[in-house]
mmCIF file of C-alpha atoms in Angstrom:
data_model
loop_
_atom_site.group_PDB
_atom_site.id
_atom_site.type_symbol
_atom_site.label_atom_id
_atom_site.label_comp_id
_atom_site.label_asym_id
_atom_site.label_seq_id
_atom_site.Cartn_x
_atom_site.Cartn_y
_atom_site.Cartn_z
ATOM 1 C CA UNK Y 25 -63.551 -54.039 -23.300
ATOM 2 C CA UNK Y 26 -62.335 -53.861 -26.887
ATOM 3 C CA UNK Y 27 -60.699 -57.253 -27.066
ATOM 4 C CA UNK Y 28 -61.579 -60.710 -25.826
ATOM 5 C CA UNK Y 29 -59.267 -63.200 -24.209
ATOM 6 C CA UNK Y 30 -59.486 -66.965 -24.445
ATOM 7 C CA UNK Y 31 -57.561 -68.695 -21.715
ATOM 8 C CA UNK Y 32 -55.116 -71.327 -22.942
ATOM 9 C CA UNK Y 33 -55.535 -74.938 -21.844
ATOM 10 C CA UNK Y 34 -52.481 -74.669 -19.517
ATOM 11 C CA UNK Y 35 -51.506 -71.295 -18.097
ATOM 12 C CA UNK Y 36 -47.870 -70.262 -18.337
ATOM 13 C CA UNK Y 37 -46.246 -67.377 -16.470
ATOM 14 C CA UNK Y 38 -45.259 -64.251 -18.478
ATOM 15 C CA UNK Y 39 -43.228 -61.959 -16.300
ATOM 16 C CA UNK Y 40 -44.013 -58.989 -18.563
ATOM 17 C CA UNK Y 41 -47.622 -59.037 -17.325
ATOM 18 C CA UNK Y 42 -48.832 -57.591 -14.118
ATOM 19 C CA UNK Y 43 -48.459 -53.862 -14.401
ATOM 20 C CA UNK Y 44 -46.590 -51.884 -11.685
ATOM 21 C CA UNK Y 45 -45.709 -54.902 -9.656
ATOM 22 C CA UNK Y 46 -44.758 -57.273 -12.403
ATOM 23 C CA UNK Y 47 -41.052 -57.262 -11.370
ATOM 24 C CA UNK Y 48 -41.801 -58.769 -7.951
ATOM 25 C CA UNK Y 49 -44.770 -61.073 -8.692
ATOM 26 C CA UNK Y 50 -44.173 -64.729 -9.447
ATOM 27 C CA UNK Y 51 -46.173 -67.930 -9.190
ATOM 28 C CA UNK Y 52 -43.846 -69.703 -6.750
ATOM 29 C CA UNK Y 53 -42.963 -69.182 -3.064
ATOM 30 C CA UNK Y 54 -39.658 -69.272 -1.194
ATOM 31 C CA UNK Y 55 -36.648 -66.948 -1.011
ATOM 32 C CA UNK Y 56 -34.916 -65.468 -4.037
ATOM 33 C CA UNK Y 57 -31.696 -64.526 -2.159
ATOM 34 C CA UNK Y 58 -29.885 -65.095 1.094
ATOM 35 C CA UNK Y 59 -30.002 -62.212 3.534
ATOM 36 C CA UNK Y 60 -30.451 -62.178 7.309
ATOM 37 C CA UNK Y 61 -32.894 -59.783 8.852
ATOM 38 C CA UNK Y 62 -31.592 -57.039 11.160
ATOM 39 C CA UNK Y 63 -32.456 -57.165 14.828
ATOM 40 C CA UNK Y 64 -32.696 -54.485 17.544
ATOM 41 C CA UNK Y 65 -32.897 -54.442 21.232
ATOM 42 C CA UNK Y 66 -36.595 -54.431 21.827
ATOM 43 C CA UNK Y 67 -38.954 -57.421 22.552
ATOM 44 C CA UNK Y 68 -40.698 -57.049 19.265
ATOM 45 C CA UNK Y 69 -39.034 -56.982 15.870
ATOM 46 C CA UNK Y 70 -41.388 -55.785 13.153
ATOM 47 C CA UNK Y 71 -40.571 -56.095 9.409
ATOM 48 C CA UNK Y 72 -42.966 -54.050 7.395
ATOM 49 C CA UNK Y 73 -43.978 -51.153 5.169
ATOM 50 C CA UNK Y 74 -46.669 -48.511 5.804
ATOM 51 C CA UNK Y 75 -49.287 -50.078 3.544
ATOM 52 C CA UNK Y 76 -52.749 -50.419 5.081
ATOM 53 C CA UNK Y 77 -51.778 -53.850 6.440
ATOM 54 C CA UNK Y 78 -48.533 -52.588 7.825
ATOM 55 C CA UNK Y 79 -50.230 -49.620 9.474
ATOM 56 C CA UNK Y 80 -52.493 -51.904 11.443
ATOM 57 C CA UNK Y 81 -49.604 -53.315 13.435
ATOM 58 C CA UNK Y 82 -47.694 -50.080 14.104
ATOM 59 C CA UNK Y 83 -50.923 -48.452 15.250
ATOM 60 C CA UNK Y 84 -51.548 -51.468 17.558
ATOM 61 C CA UNK Y 85 -48.117 -51.332 19.083
ATOM 62 C CA UNK Y 86 -48.326 -47.512 19.605
ATOM 63 C CA UNK Y 87 -51.769 -48.011 21.215
ATOM 64 C CA UNK Y 88 -50.350 -50.542 23.593
ATOM 65 C CA UNK Y 89 -47.432 -48.300 24.503
ATOM 66 C CA UNK Y 90 -49.888 -45.445 25.087
ATOM 67 C CA UNK Y 91 -51.736 -47.732 27.518
ATOM 68 C CA UNK Y 92 -48.580 -48.100 29.493
ATOM 69 C CA UNK Y 93 -47.335 -51.530 28.259
ATOM 70 C CA UNK Y 94 -43.587 -51.042 28.040
ATOM 71 C CA UNK Y 95 -43.291 -54.650 27.027
ATOM 72 C CA UNK Y 96 -44.681 -53.613 23.615
ATOM 73 C CA UNK Y 97 -41.604 -51.701 22.693
ATOM 74 C CA UNK Y 98 -40.504 -52.524 19.211
ATOM 75 C CA UNK Y 99 -38.001 -52.036 16.420
ATOM 76 C CA UNK Y 100 -39.623 -51.476 13.067
ATOM 77 C CA UNK Y 101 -37.473 -52.371 10.028
ATOM 78 C CA UNK Y 102 -38.312 -51.191 6.548
ATOM 79 C CA UNK Y 103 -39.133 -53.920 3.988
ATOM 80 C CA UNK Y 104 -39.165 -52.396 0.553
ATOM 81 C CA UNK Y 105 -41.670 -54.684 -1.192
ATOM 82 C CA UNK Y 106 -41.123 -53.072 -4.570
ATOM 83 C CA UNK Y 107 -37.463 -54.076 -4.427
ATOM 84 C CA UNK Y 108 -38.151 -57.649 -3.371
ATOM 85 C CA UNK Y 109 -36.932 -57.391 0.345
ATOM 86 C CA UNK Y 110 -39.751 -59.782 1.295
ATOM 87 C CA UNK Y 111 -38.162 -62.581 -0.628
ATOM 88 C CA UNK Y 112 -34.933 -62.667 1.415
ATOM 89 C CA UNK Y 113 -34.223 -65.939 3.249
ATOM 90 C CA UNK Y 114 -34.457 -64.151 6.584
ATOM 91 C CA UNK Y 115 -37.885 -62.672 5.820
ATOM 92 C CA UNK Y 116 -39.188 -66.005 4.468
ATOM 93 C CA UNK Y 117 -38.166 -67.602 7.721
ATOM 94 C CA UNK Y 118 -40.507 -65.227 9.581
ATOM 95 C CA UNK Y 119 -43.254 -65.290 7.001
ATOM 96 C CA UNK Y 120 -43.194 -68.079 4.401
ATOM 97 C CA UNK Y 121 -45.865 -66.213 2.521
ATOM 98 C CA UNK Y 122 -43.465 -63.285 1.748
ATOM 99 C CA UNK Y 123 -45.967 -60.569 2.689
ATOM 100 C CA UNK Y 124 -45.629 -57.761 5.141
ATOM 101 C CA UNK Y 125 -46.143 -57.296 8.053
ATOM 102 C CA UNK Y 126 -44.115 -59.957 9.823
ATOM 103 C CA UNK Y 127 -43.498 -59.861 13.522
ATOM 104 C CA UNK Y 128 -40.938 -61.679 15.756
ATOM 105 C CA UNK Y 129 -41.698 -61.806 19.479
ATOM 106 C CA UNK Y 130 -38.433 -62.251 21.388
ATOM 107 C CA UNK Y 131 -39.878 -61.657 24.878
ATOM 108 C CA UNK Y 132 -39.702 -65.318 25.846
ATOM 109 C CA UNK Y 133 -36.852 -67.849 25.687
ATOM 110 C CA UNK Y 134 -38.040 -69.073 22.298
ATOM 111 C CA UNK Y 135 -38.850 -66.496 19.613
ATOM 112 C CA UNK Y 136 -42.397 -66.567 18.176
ATOM 113 C CA UNK Y 137 -42.970 -65.629 14.640
ATOM 114 C CA UNK Y 138 -46.382 -64.047 13.811
ATOM 115 C CA UNK Y 139 -47.554 -63.293 10.310
ATOM 116 C CA UNK Y 140 -50.727 -61.992 8.632
ATOM 117 C CA UNK Y 141 -51.901 -58.699 9.977
ATOM 118 C CA UNK Y 142 -55.095 -60.002 11.644
ATOM 119 C CA UNK Y 143 -53.105 -62.756 13.357
ATOM 120 C CA UNK Y 144 -50.736 -60.197 14.729
ATOM 121 C CA UNK Y 145 -53.432 -57.927 16.085
ATOM 122 C CA UNK Y 146 -55.143 -60.901 17.807
ATOM 123 C CA UNK Y 147 -51.761 -62.133 19.121
ATOM 124 C CA UNK Y 148 -50.909 -58.767 20.669
ATOM 125 C CA UNK Y 149 -54.434 -58.275 22.029
ATOM 126 C CA UNK Y 150 -54.287 -61.629 23.794
ATOM 127 C CA UNK Y 151 -50.727 -61.071 25.032
ATOM 128 C CA UNK Y 152 -51.467 -57.715 26.662
ATOM 129 C CA UNK Y 153 -55.128 -58.070 27.456
ATOM 130 C CA UNK Y 154 -56.082 -54.874 25.573
ATOM 131 C CA UNK Y 155 -58.404 -53.794 22.779
ATOM 132 C CA UNK Y 156 -60.300 -57.053 22.750
ATOM 133 C CA UNK Y 157 -63.266 -57.578 25.154
ATOM 134 C CA UNK Y 158 -63.227 -60.540 27.544
ATOM 135 C CA UNK Y 159 -67.068 -60.865 27.732
ATOM 136 C CA UNK Y 160 -67.890 -63.589 25.107
ATOM 137 C CA UNK Y 161 -70.568 -61.784 23.085
ATOM 138 C CA UNK Y 162 -68.557 -58.587 22.887
ATOM 139 C CA UNK Y 163 -65.434 -60.516 21.962
ATOM 140 C CA UNK Y 164 -67.304 -62.358 19.292
ATOM 141 C CA UNK Y 165 -68.546 -59.126 17.723
ATOM 142 C CA UNK Y 166 -64.991 -57.789 17.562
ATOM 143 C CA UNK Y 167 -63.811 -61.042 15.964
ATOM 144 C CA UNK Y 168 -66.636 -60.887 13.485
ATOM 145 C CA UNK Y 169 -65.465 -57.490 12.225
ATOM 146 C CA UNK Y 170 -61.796 -58.400 12.338
ATOM 147 C CA UNK Y 171 -62.481 -61.291 10.059
ATOM 148 C CA UNK Y 172 -64.841 -59.261 7.967
ATOM 149 C CA UNK Y 173 -61.897 -56.982 7.235
ATOM 150 C CA UNK Y 174 -59.586 -59.853 6.393
ATOM 151 C CA UNK Y 175 -62.081 -61.294 3.966
ATOM 152 C CA UNK Y 176 -63.314 -57.990 2.439
ATOM 153 C CA UNK Y 177 -60.215 -55.887 1.967
ATOM 154 C CA UNK Y 178 -58.756 -58.108 -0.884
ATOM 155 C CA UNK Y 179 -61.735 -56.942 -3.012
ATOM 156 C CA UNK Y 180 -60.824 -53.347 -2.134
ATOM 157 C CA UNK Y 181 -57.099 -53.640 -2.571
ATOM 158 C CA UNK Y 182 -56.346 -56.498 -4.964
ATOM 159 C CA UNK Y 183 -59.660 -55.907 -6.849
ATOM 160 C CA UNK Y 184 -60.624 -52.270 -6.947
ATOM 161 C CA UNK Y 185 -57.283 -50.698 -6.120
ATOM 162 C CA UNK Y 186 -55.475 -52.880 -8.637
ATOM 163 C CA UNK Y 187 -57.721 -52.320 -11.584
ATOM 164 C CA UNK Y 188 -58.559 -48.648 -10.829
ATOM 165 C CA UNK Y 189 -55.102 -47.389 -9.842
ATOM 166 C CA UNK Y 190 -52.339 -49.927 -10.751
ATOM 167 C CA UNK Y 191 -53.201 -52.104 -13.785
ATOM 168 C CA UNK Y 192 -51.359 -51.236 -16.975
ATOM 169 C CA UNK Y 193 -54.612 -50.692 -18.773
ATOM 170 C CA UNK Y 194 -58.108 -49.573 -17.706
ATOM 171 C CA UNK Y 195 -60.867 -52.117 -18.333
ATOM 172 C CA UNK Y 196 -64.491 -51.279 -17.652
ATOM 173 C CA UNK Y 197 -65.654 -54.675 -16.512
ATOM 174 C CA UNK Y 198 -63.290 -55.272 -13.564
ATOM 175 C CA UNK Y 199 -63.392 -51.669 -12.485
ATOM 176 C CA UNK Y 200 -67.260 -51.821 -12.443
ATOM 177 C CA UNK Y 201 -67.226 -55.138 -10.677
ATOM 178 C CA UNK Y 202 -64.877 -54.176 -7.853
ATOM 179 C CA UNK Y 203 -66.292 -50.585 -7.532
ATOM 180 C CA UNK Y 204 -69.735 -52.143 -6.926
ATOM 181 C CA UNK Y 205 -68.296 -54.477 -4.272
ATOM 182 C CA UNK Y 206 -66.291 -51.688 -2.601
ATOM 183 C CA UNK Y 207 -69.394 -49.478 -2.372
ATOM 184 C CA UNK Y 208 -71.406 -52.408 -0.953
ATOM 185 C CA UNK Y 209 -68.772 -52.857 1.750
ATOM 186 C CA UNK Y 210 -68.791 -49.180 2.560
ATOM 187 C CA UNK Y 211 -72.557 -49.395 2.935
ATOM 188 C CA UNK Y 212 -72.100 -52.329 5.340
ATOM 189 C CA UNK Y 213 -69.867 -50.107 7.449
ATOM 190 C CA UNK Y 214 -72.203 -47.072 7.103
ATOM 191 C CA UNK Y 215 -75.176 -49.080 8.487
ATOM 192 C CA UNK Y 216 -73.139 -50.458 11.334
ATOM 193 C CA UNK Y 217 -71.762 -47.143 12.319
ATOM 194 C CA UNK Y 218 -75.185 -45.504 12.244
ATOM 195 C CA UNK Y 219 -75.811 -47.018 15.783
ATOM 196 C CA UNK Y 220 -72.257 -47.431 17.128
ATOM 197 C CA UNK Y 221 -69.375 -45.076 17.865
ATOM 198 C CA UNK Y 222 -66.947 -47.776 16.900
ATOM 199 C CA UNK Y 223 -67.093 -50.701 14.508
ATOM 200 C CA UNK Y 224 -67.898 -53.383 17.134
ATOM 201 C CA UNK Y 225 -69.867 -51.266 19.566
ATOM 202 C CA UNK Y 226 -69.110 -48.434 21.955
ATOM 203 C CA UNK Y 227 -65.497 -49.346 22.593
ATOM 204 C CA UNK Y 228 -62.499 -48.888 20.427
ATOM 205 C CA UNK Y 229 -60.915 -52.270 19.543
ATOM 206 C CA UNK Y 230 -58.725 -54.226 17.190
ATOM 207 C CA UNK Y 231 -61.653 -54.201 14.783
ATOM 208 C CA UNK Y 232 -61.230 -50.436 14.284
ATOM 209 C CA UNK Y 233 -57.413 -50.867 14.055
ATOM 210 C CA UNK Y 234 -57.837 -53.394 11.249
ATOM 211 C CA UNK Y 235 -60.498 -51.544 9.260
ATOM 212 C CA UNK Y 236 -59.389 -47.981 9.508
ATOM 213 C CA UNK Y 237 -56.119 -48.175 7.402
ATOM 214 C CA UNK Y 238 -58.258 -49.475 4.550
ATOM 215 C CA UNK Y 239 -61.707 -48.033 4.623
ATOM 216 C CA UNK Y 240 -61.152 -45.049 6.939
ATOM 217 C CA UNK Y 241 -58.262 -43.795 4.810
ATOM 218 C CA UNK Y 242 -60.224 -44.500 1.663
ATOM 219 C CA UNK Y 243 -63.020 -42.214 2.645
ATOM 220 C CA UNK Y 244 -60.564 -39.548 3.693
ATOM 221 C CA UNK Y 245 -59.363 -39.498 0.111
ATOM 222 C CA UNK Y 246 -55.971 -40.845 0.887
ATOM 223 C CA UNK Y 247 -56.167 -44.271 -0.845
ATOM 224 C CA UNK Y 248 -56.073 -44.700 -4.548
ATOM 225 C CA UNK Y 249 -57.200 -41.083 -5.107
ATOM 226 C CA UNK Y 250 -60.694 -42.561 -5.418
ATOM 227 C CA UNK Y 251 -62.898 -40.604 -2.979
ATOM 228 C CA UNK Y 252 -64.736 -38.645 -5.679
ATOM 229 C CA UNK Y 253 -65.034 -41.678 -7.904
ATOM 230 C CA UNK Y 254 -66.631 -43.710 -5.159
ATOM 231 C CA UNK Y 255 -68.860 -40.752 -3.924
ATOM 232 C CA UNK Y 256 -67.670 -41.279 -0.390
ATOM 233 C CA UNK Y 257 -69.968 -38.426 0.719
ATOM 234 C CA UNK Y 258 -72.665 -41.126 0.687
ATOM 235 C CA UNK Y 259 -71.157 -42.605 3.843
ATOM 236 C CA UNK Y 260 -71.197 -39.812 6.472
ATOM 237 C CA UNK Y 261 -71.025 -42.180 9.377
ATOM 238 C CA UNK Y 262 -67.900 -43.896 7.981
ATOM 239 C CA UNK Y 263 -66.311 -40.443 7.345
ATOM 240 C CA UNK Y 264 -67.058 -39.321 11.014
ATOM 241 C CA UNK Y 265 -65.687 -42.586 12.377
ATOM 242 C CA UNK Y 266 -62.535 -42.298 10.197
ATOM 243 C CA UNK Y 267 -61.938 -38.762 11.342
ATOM 244 C CA UNK Y 268 -62.424 -39.821 14.985
ATOM 245 C CA UNK Y 269 -59.851 -42.590 14.664
ATOM 246 C CA UNK Y 270 -57.449 -40.336 12.818
ATOM 247 C CA UNK Y 271 -57.342 -37.982 15.805
ATOM 248 C CA UNK Y 272 -55.981 -40.618 18.116
ATOM 249 C CA UNK Y 273 -52.265 -39.872 18.974
ATOM 250 C CA UNK Y 274 -51.237 -43.531 18.732
ATOM 251 C CA UNK Y 275 -52.841 -43.631 15.219
ATOM 252 C CA UNK Y 276 -51.040 -40.543 14.192
ATOM 253 C CA UNK Y 277 -47.745 -42.037 15.420
ATOM 254 C CA UNK Y 278 -48.309 -45.534 13.983
ATOM 255 C CA UNK Y 279 -49.260 -44.442 10.492
ATOM 256 C CA UNK Y 280 -45.855 -42.686 10.102
ATOM 257 C CA UNK Y 281 -43.744 -45.765 10.861
ATOM 258 C CA UNK Y 282 -42.153 -47.443 7.829
ATOM 259 C CA UNK Y 283 -43.536 -44.724 5.531
ATOM 260 C CA UNK Y 284 -41.188 -43.640 2.850
ATOM 261 C CA UNK Y 285 -43.522 -41.606 0.611
ATOM 262 C CA UNK Y 286 -45.602 -38.463 0.770
ATOM 263 C CA UNK Y 287 -44.982 -35.443 3.001
ATOM 264 C CA UNK Y 288 -41.484 -35.777 4.590
ATOM 265 C CA UNK Y 289 -42.878 -34.804 7.923
ATOM 266 C CA UNK Y 290 -45.134 -37.894 7.768
ATOM 267 C CA UNK Y 291 -42.255 -40.280 6.965
ATOM 268 C CA UNK Y 292 -40.245 -42.451 9.372
ATOM 269 C CA UNK Y 293 -38.411 -45.246 7.474
ATOM 270 C CA UNK Y 294 -37.472 -47.108 10.714
ATOM 271 C CA UNK Y 295 -38.477 -46.863 14.269
ATOM 272 C CA UNK Y 296 -36.194 -47.923 17.189
ATOM 273 C CA UNK Y 297 -37.224 -45.584 19.981
ATOM 274 C CA UNK Y 298 -40.324 -43.592 20.958
ATOM 275 C CA UNK Y 299 -38.121 -40.510 20.473
ATOM 276 C CA UNK Y 300 -37.964 -41.286 16.738
ATOM 277 C CA UNK Y 301 -41.576 -40.130 16.394
ATOM 278 C CA UNK Y 302 -41.090 -36.898 18.502
#
């Protein structure tokens, strides 16, 4: 770093700071405008974008449908977070934290809102009795890794991803700090996958669904363009696991939903029928 920074006694918000996402970041919660959310005909209404956290939920729903659970049919509505859609009054009613993904379950008399991607995965696993073991020790192991992802990914995304890919300037200290932590996390996964086909053991679970859109896509070179920088070849077990997950039809379908960038054949802004993905 070529300059030093002395924090003031009291911090004040400067909307010009923050890099690529400065226009939508602010230090207060709540809606910025009144707008109702759209609704479709299916039991589940998903409001999301195909970021890693968003992909978790669309993959989960597609896996449930592949397992024959017609009750998992869903409408997926696009929330353009770079345009501030997450700050509408309707979205804030579903998720007061104004983050995607947000899910509304209308299968019962009273709608149930579910927000935070890990909470949504657990809610769906419990509701349909899938992708989460019932045996206590096996279930605990899946939960361990689900919450590992929830606690670890902010260092990858908000830490490494922000300073390496999105910050308006490159600074050595934060990039080194979060690169070290990202590689440590990849090594945690590498060691776990040395003896297991899937993250929590021999069975595919919501732990894999939670971790793959972040760490699997990272080692495949599709997140932050950082595969070479991170020397992902150091993690062959993670790469093999990532490729194994990527071959699942439900994963291939789910990762396309609410995607509005990249190859056009991989994009599907909204999903309202299984035929939309065919």
